[in-house]
Short mmCIF file of C-alpha atoms in Angstrom, two decimals:
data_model
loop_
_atom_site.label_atom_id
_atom_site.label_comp_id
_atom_site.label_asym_id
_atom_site.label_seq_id
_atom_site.Cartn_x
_atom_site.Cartn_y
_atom_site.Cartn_z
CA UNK A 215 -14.28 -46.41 39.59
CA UNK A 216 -15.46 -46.15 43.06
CA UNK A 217 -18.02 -43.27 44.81
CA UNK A 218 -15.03 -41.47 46.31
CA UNK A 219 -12.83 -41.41 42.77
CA UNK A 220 -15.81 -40.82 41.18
CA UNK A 221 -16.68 -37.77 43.35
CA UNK A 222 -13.74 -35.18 42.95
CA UNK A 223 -13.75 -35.26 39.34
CA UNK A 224 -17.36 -34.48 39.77
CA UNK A 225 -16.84 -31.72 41.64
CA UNK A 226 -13.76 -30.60 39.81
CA UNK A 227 -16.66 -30.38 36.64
CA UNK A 228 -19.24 -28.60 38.58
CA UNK A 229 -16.13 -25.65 39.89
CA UNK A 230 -15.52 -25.28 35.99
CA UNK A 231 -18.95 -25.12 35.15
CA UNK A 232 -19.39 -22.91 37.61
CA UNK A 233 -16.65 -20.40 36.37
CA UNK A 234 -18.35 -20.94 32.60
CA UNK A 235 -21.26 -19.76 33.76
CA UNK A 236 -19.86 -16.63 36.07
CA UNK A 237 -17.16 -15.66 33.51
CA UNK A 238 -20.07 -15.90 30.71
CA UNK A 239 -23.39 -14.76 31.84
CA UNK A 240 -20.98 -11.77 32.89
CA UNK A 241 -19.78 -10.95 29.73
CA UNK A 242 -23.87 -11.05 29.19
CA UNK A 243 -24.31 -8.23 31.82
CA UNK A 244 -21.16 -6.35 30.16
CA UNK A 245 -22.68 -6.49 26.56
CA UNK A 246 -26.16 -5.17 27.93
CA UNK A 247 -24.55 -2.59 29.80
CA UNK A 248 -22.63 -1.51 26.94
CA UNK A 249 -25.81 -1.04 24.70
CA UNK A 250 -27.99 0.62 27.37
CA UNK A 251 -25.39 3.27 27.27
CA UNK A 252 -25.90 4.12 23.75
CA UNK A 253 -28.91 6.76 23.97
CA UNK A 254 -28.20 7.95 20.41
CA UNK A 255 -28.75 4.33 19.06
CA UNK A 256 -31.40 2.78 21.15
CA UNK A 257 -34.90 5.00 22.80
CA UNK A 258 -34.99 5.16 26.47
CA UNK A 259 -38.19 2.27 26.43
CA UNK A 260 -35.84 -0.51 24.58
CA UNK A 261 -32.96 0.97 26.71
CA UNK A 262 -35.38 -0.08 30.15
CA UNK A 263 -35.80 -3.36 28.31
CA UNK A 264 -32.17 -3.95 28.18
CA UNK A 265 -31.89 -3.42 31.73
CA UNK A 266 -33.96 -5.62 32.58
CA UNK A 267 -32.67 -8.39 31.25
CA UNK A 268 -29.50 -7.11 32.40
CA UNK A 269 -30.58 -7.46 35.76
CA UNK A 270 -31.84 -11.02 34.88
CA UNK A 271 -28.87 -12.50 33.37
CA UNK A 272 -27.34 -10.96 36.34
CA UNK A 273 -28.44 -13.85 38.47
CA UNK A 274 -26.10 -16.20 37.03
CA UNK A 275 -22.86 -14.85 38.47
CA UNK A 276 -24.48 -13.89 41.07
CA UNK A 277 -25.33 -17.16 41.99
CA UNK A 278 -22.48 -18.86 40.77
CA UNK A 279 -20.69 -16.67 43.29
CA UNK A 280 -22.47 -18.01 46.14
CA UNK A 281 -22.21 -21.48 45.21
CA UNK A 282 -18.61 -21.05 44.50
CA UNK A 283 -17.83 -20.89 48.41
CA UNK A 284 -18.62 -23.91 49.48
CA UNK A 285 -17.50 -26.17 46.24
CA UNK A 286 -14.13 -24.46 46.13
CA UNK A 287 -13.77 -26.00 50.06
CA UNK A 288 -15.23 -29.47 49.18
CA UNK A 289 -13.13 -29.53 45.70
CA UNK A 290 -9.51 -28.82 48.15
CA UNK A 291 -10.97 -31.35 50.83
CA UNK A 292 -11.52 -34.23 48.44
CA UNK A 293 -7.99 -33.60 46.00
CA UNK A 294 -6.07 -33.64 49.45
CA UNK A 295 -5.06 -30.00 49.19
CA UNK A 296 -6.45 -29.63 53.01
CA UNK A 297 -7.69 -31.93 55.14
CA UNK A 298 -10.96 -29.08 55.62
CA UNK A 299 -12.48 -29.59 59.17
CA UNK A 300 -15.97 -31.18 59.17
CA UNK A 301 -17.44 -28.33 60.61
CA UNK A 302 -16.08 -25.66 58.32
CA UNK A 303 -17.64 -27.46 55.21
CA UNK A 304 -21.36 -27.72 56.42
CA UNK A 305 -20.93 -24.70 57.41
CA UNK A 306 -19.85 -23.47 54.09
CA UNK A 307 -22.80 -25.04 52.50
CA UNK A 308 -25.21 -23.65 55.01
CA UNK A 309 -23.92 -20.12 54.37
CA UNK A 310 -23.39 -20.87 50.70
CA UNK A 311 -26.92 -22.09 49.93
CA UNK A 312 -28.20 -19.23 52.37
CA UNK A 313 -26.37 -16.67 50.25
CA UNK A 314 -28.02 -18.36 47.45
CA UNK A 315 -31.92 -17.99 49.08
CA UNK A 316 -30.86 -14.24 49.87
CA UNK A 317 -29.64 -13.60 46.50
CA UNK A 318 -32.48 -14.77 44.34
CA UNK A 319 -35.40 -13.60 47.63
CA UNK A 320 -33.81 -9.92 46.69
CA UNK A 321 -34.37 -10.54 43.08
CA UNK A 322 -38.36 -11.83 43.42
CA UNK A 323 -39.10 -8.94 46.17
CA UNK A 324 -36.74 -5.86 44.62
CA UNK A 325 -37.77 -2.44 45.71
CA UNK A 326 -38.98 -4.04 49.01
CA UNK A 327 -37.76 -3.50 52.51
CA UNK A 328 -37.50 -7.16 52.75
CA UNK A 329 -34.95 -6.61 49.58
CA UNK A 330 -33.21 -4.09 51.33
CA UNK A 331 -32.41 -6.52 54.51
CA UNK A 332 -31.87 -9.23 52.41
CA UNK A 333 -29.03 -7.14 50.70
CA UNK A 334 -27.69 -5.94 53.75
CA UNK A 335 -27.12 -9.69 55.17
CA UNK A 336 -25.93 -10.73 51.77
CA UNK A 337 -23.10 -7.56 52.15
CA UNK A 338 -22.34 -8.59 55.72
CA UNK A 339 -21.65 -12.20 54.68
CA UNK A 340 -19.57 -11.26 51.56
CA UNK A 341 -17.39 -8.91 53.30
CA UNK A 342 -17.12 -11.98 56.23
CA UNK A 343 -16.36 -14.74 53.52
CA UNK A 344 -14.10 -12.67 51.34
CA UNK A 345 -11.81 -11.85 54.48
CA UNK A 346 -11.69 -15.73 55.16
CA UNK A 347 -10.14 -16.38 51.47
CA UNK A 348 -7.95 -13.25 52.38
CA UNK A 349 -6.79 -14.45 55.57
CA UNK A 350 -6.67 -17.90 53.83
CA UNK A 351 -4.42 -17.26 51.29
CA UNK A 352 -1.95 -15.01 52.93
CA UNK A 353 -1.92 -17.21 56.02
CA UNK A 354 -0.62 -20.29 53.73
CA UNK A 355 2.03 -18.36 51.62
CA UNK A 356 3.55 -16.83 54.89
CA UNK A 357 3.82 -20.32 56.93
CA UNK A 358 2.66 -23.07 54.69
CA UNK A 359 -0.41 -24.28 55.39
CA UNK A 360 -3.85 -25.08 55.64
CA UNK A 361 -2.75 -24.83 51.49
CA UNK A 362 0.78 -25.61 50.93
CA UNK A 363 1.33 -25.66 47.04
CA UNK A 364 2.12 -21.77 46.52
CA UNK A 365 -0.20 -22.22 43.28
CA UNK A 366 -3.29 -22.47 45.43
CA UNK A 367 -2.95 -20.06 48.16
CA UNK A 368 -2.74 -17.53 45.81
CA UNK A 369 -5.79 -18.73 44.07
CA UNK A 370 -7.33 -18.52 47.43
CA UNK A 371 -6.02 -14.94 48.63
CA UNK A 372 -6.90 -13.81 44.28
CA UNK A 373 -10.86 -15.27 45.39
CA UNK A 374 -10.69 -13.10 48.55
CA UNK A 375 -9.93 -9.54 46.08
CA UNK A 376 -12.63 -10.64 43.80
CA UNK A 377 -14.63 -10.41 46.56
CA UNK A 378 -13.64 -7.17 47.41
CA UNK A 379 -13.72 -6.01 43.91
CA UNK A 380 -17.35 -7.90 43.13
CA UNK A 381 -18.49 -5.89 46.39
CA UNK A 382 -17.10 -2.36 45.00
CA UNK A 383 -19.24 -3.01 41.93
CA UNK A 384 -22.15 -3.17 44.07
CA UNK A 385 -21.00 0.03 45.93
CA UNK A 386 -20.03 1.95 42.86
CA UNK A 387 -23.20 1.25 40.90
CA UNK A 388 -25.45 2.21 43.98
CA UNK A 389 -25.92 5.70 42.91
CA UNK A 390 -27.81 3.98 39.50
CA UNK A 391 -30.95 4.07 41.40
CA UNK A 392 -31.63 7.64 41.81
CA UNK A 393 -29.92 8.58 38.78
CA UNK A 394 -32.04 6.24 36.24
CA UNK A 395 -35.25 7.69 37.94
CA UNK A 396 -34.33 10.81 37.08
CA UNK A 397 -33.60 9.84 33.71
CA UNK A 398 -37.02 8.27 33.58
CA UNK A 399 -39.05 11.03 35.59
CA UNK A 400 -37.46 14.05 33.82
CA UNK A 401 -36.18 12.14 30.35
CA UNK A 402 -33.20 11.87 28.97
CA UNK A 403 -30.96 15.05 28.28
CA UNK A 404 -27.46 15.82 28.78
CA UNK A 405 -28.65 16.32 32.70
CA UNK A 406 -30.02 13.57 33.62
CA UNK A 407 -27.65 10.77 31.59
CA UNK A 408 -23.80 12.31 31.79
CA UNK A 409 -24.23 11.15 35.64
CA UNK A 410 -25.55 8.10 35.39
CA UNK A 411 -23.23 7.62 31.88
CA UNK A 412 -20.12 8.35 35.03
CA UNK A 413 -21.73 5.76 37.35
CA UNK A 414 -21.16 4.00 34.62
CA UNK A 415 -17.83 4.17 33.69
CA UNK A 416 -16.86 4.21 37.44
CA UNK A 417 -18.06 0.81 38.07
CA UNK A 418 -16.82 -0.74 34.56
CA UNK A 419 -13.29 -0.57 36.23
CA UNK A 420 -14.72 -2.87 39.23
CA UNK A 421 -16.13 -4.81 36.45
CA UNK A 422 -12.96 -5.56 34.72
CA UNK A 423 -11.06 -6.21 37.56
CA UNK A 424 -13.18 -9.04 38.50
CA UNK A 425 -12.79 -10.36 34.83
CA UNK A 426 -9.21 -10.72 35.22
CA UNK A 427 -8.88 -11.77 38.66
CA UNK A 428 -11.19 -14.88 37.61
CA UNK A 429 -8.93 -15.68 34.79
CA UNK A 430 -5.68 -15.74 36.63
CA UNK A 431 -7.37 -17.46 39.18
CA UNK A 432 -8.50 -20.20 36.58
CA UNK A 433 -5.02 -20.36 35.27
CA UNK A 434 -3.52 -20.57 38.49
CA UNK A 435 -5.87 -24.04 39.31
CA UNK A 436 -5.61 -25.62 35.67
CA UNK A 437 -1.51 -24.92 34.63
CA UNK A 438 -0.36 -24.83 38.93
CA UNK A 439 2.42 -22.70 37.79
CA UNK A 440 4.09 -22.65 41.00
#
């Protein structure tokens, strides 16, 4: 087997592992989420400790995500789904792997300003990437091409509204913040908790969205129904 046989199948592995990981460590966050919830069954110090590794097994996705960008191009580019232009995959690598260092410089400086601009890039450069995927994907169902099989321009226009749903999590679960220091500044009663229980339940629908659109979209690349 040559470099260049040897290299898709490679990268086919990594895009699985790479779903394995998101799908999983996800089902992590879910799990965690669930429990923290549960003020009758856990006390508000091992409920903190949940969240924190909440937030740490968190990282996974998230940088699954990121990495996803660029692999997903180089995976179509070496099958011969699209003859991707030089240019668009370094830059999807650069942009990928700076998600990446944004992602994980948030996590080692949160409750910073630099945190705050890193985020604010990071949201910039979703909403910028999960348009391209959008564009991508409608683009090559309505004229047939840069994708032609019909099985992966929807998988790229389905990555695009994960995108959009993965961001609404984000925006949904922003009012967490304020509402868990109140729980933590005043305690936990009825008051302080039913909001943040809402938050809550506001954002699992984001959350469960995202779960589904990664499993049709893993369907859709291992059966190519259509």
């Amino acid at each position: 087997m040559g470099l260049s046989d040897f290299a898709y199948p490679t990268l086919v592995y990594a895009h699985l592992l790479l779903f394995v990981l998101w799908l999983g460590a996800d089902v992590g966050v879910f799990v965690l989420g669930q429990h923290f919830r549960k003020r009758d069954k856990w006390s508000l110090d091992q409920r903190i400790a949940l969240l924190t590794l909440l937030v740490a097994i968190d990282m996974v996705p998230r940088s699954a995500w990121a990495l996803m960008v660029p692999l997903s191009l180089s995976v179509v580019d070496l099958g011969g789904w699209w003859d991707v232009p030089l240019w668009l995959s370094i830059a999807a690598w650069v942009v990928g792997l700076f998600w990446l260092g944004l992602v994980w410089d948030s996590h080692n400086h949160d409750q910073t300003p630099r945190a705050a601009r890193n985020r604010r890039v990071e949201g910039w450069l979703r909403w910028i990437i999960g348009g391209f995927y959008l564009w991508l994907g409608v683009q090559s169902l309505v004229v047939g091409e840069p994708l032609g099989p019909d099985w992966l321009a929807w998988k790229a226009l389905l990555f695009g509204v994960i995108f959009v749903a993965a961001i609404m999590i984000d925006v949904t679960f922003k009012p967490v913040g304020a509402q868990l220091g109140a729980v933590l500044s005043e305690g936990s009663s009825d008051a302080t908790e039913i909001p943040l229980r809402r938050t809550m339940d506001r954002t699992r629908i984001w959350v469960w969205t995202v779960y589904a659109l990664l499993l049709v979209t893993a369907f859709l690349g291992n059966v190519k129904p259509i």
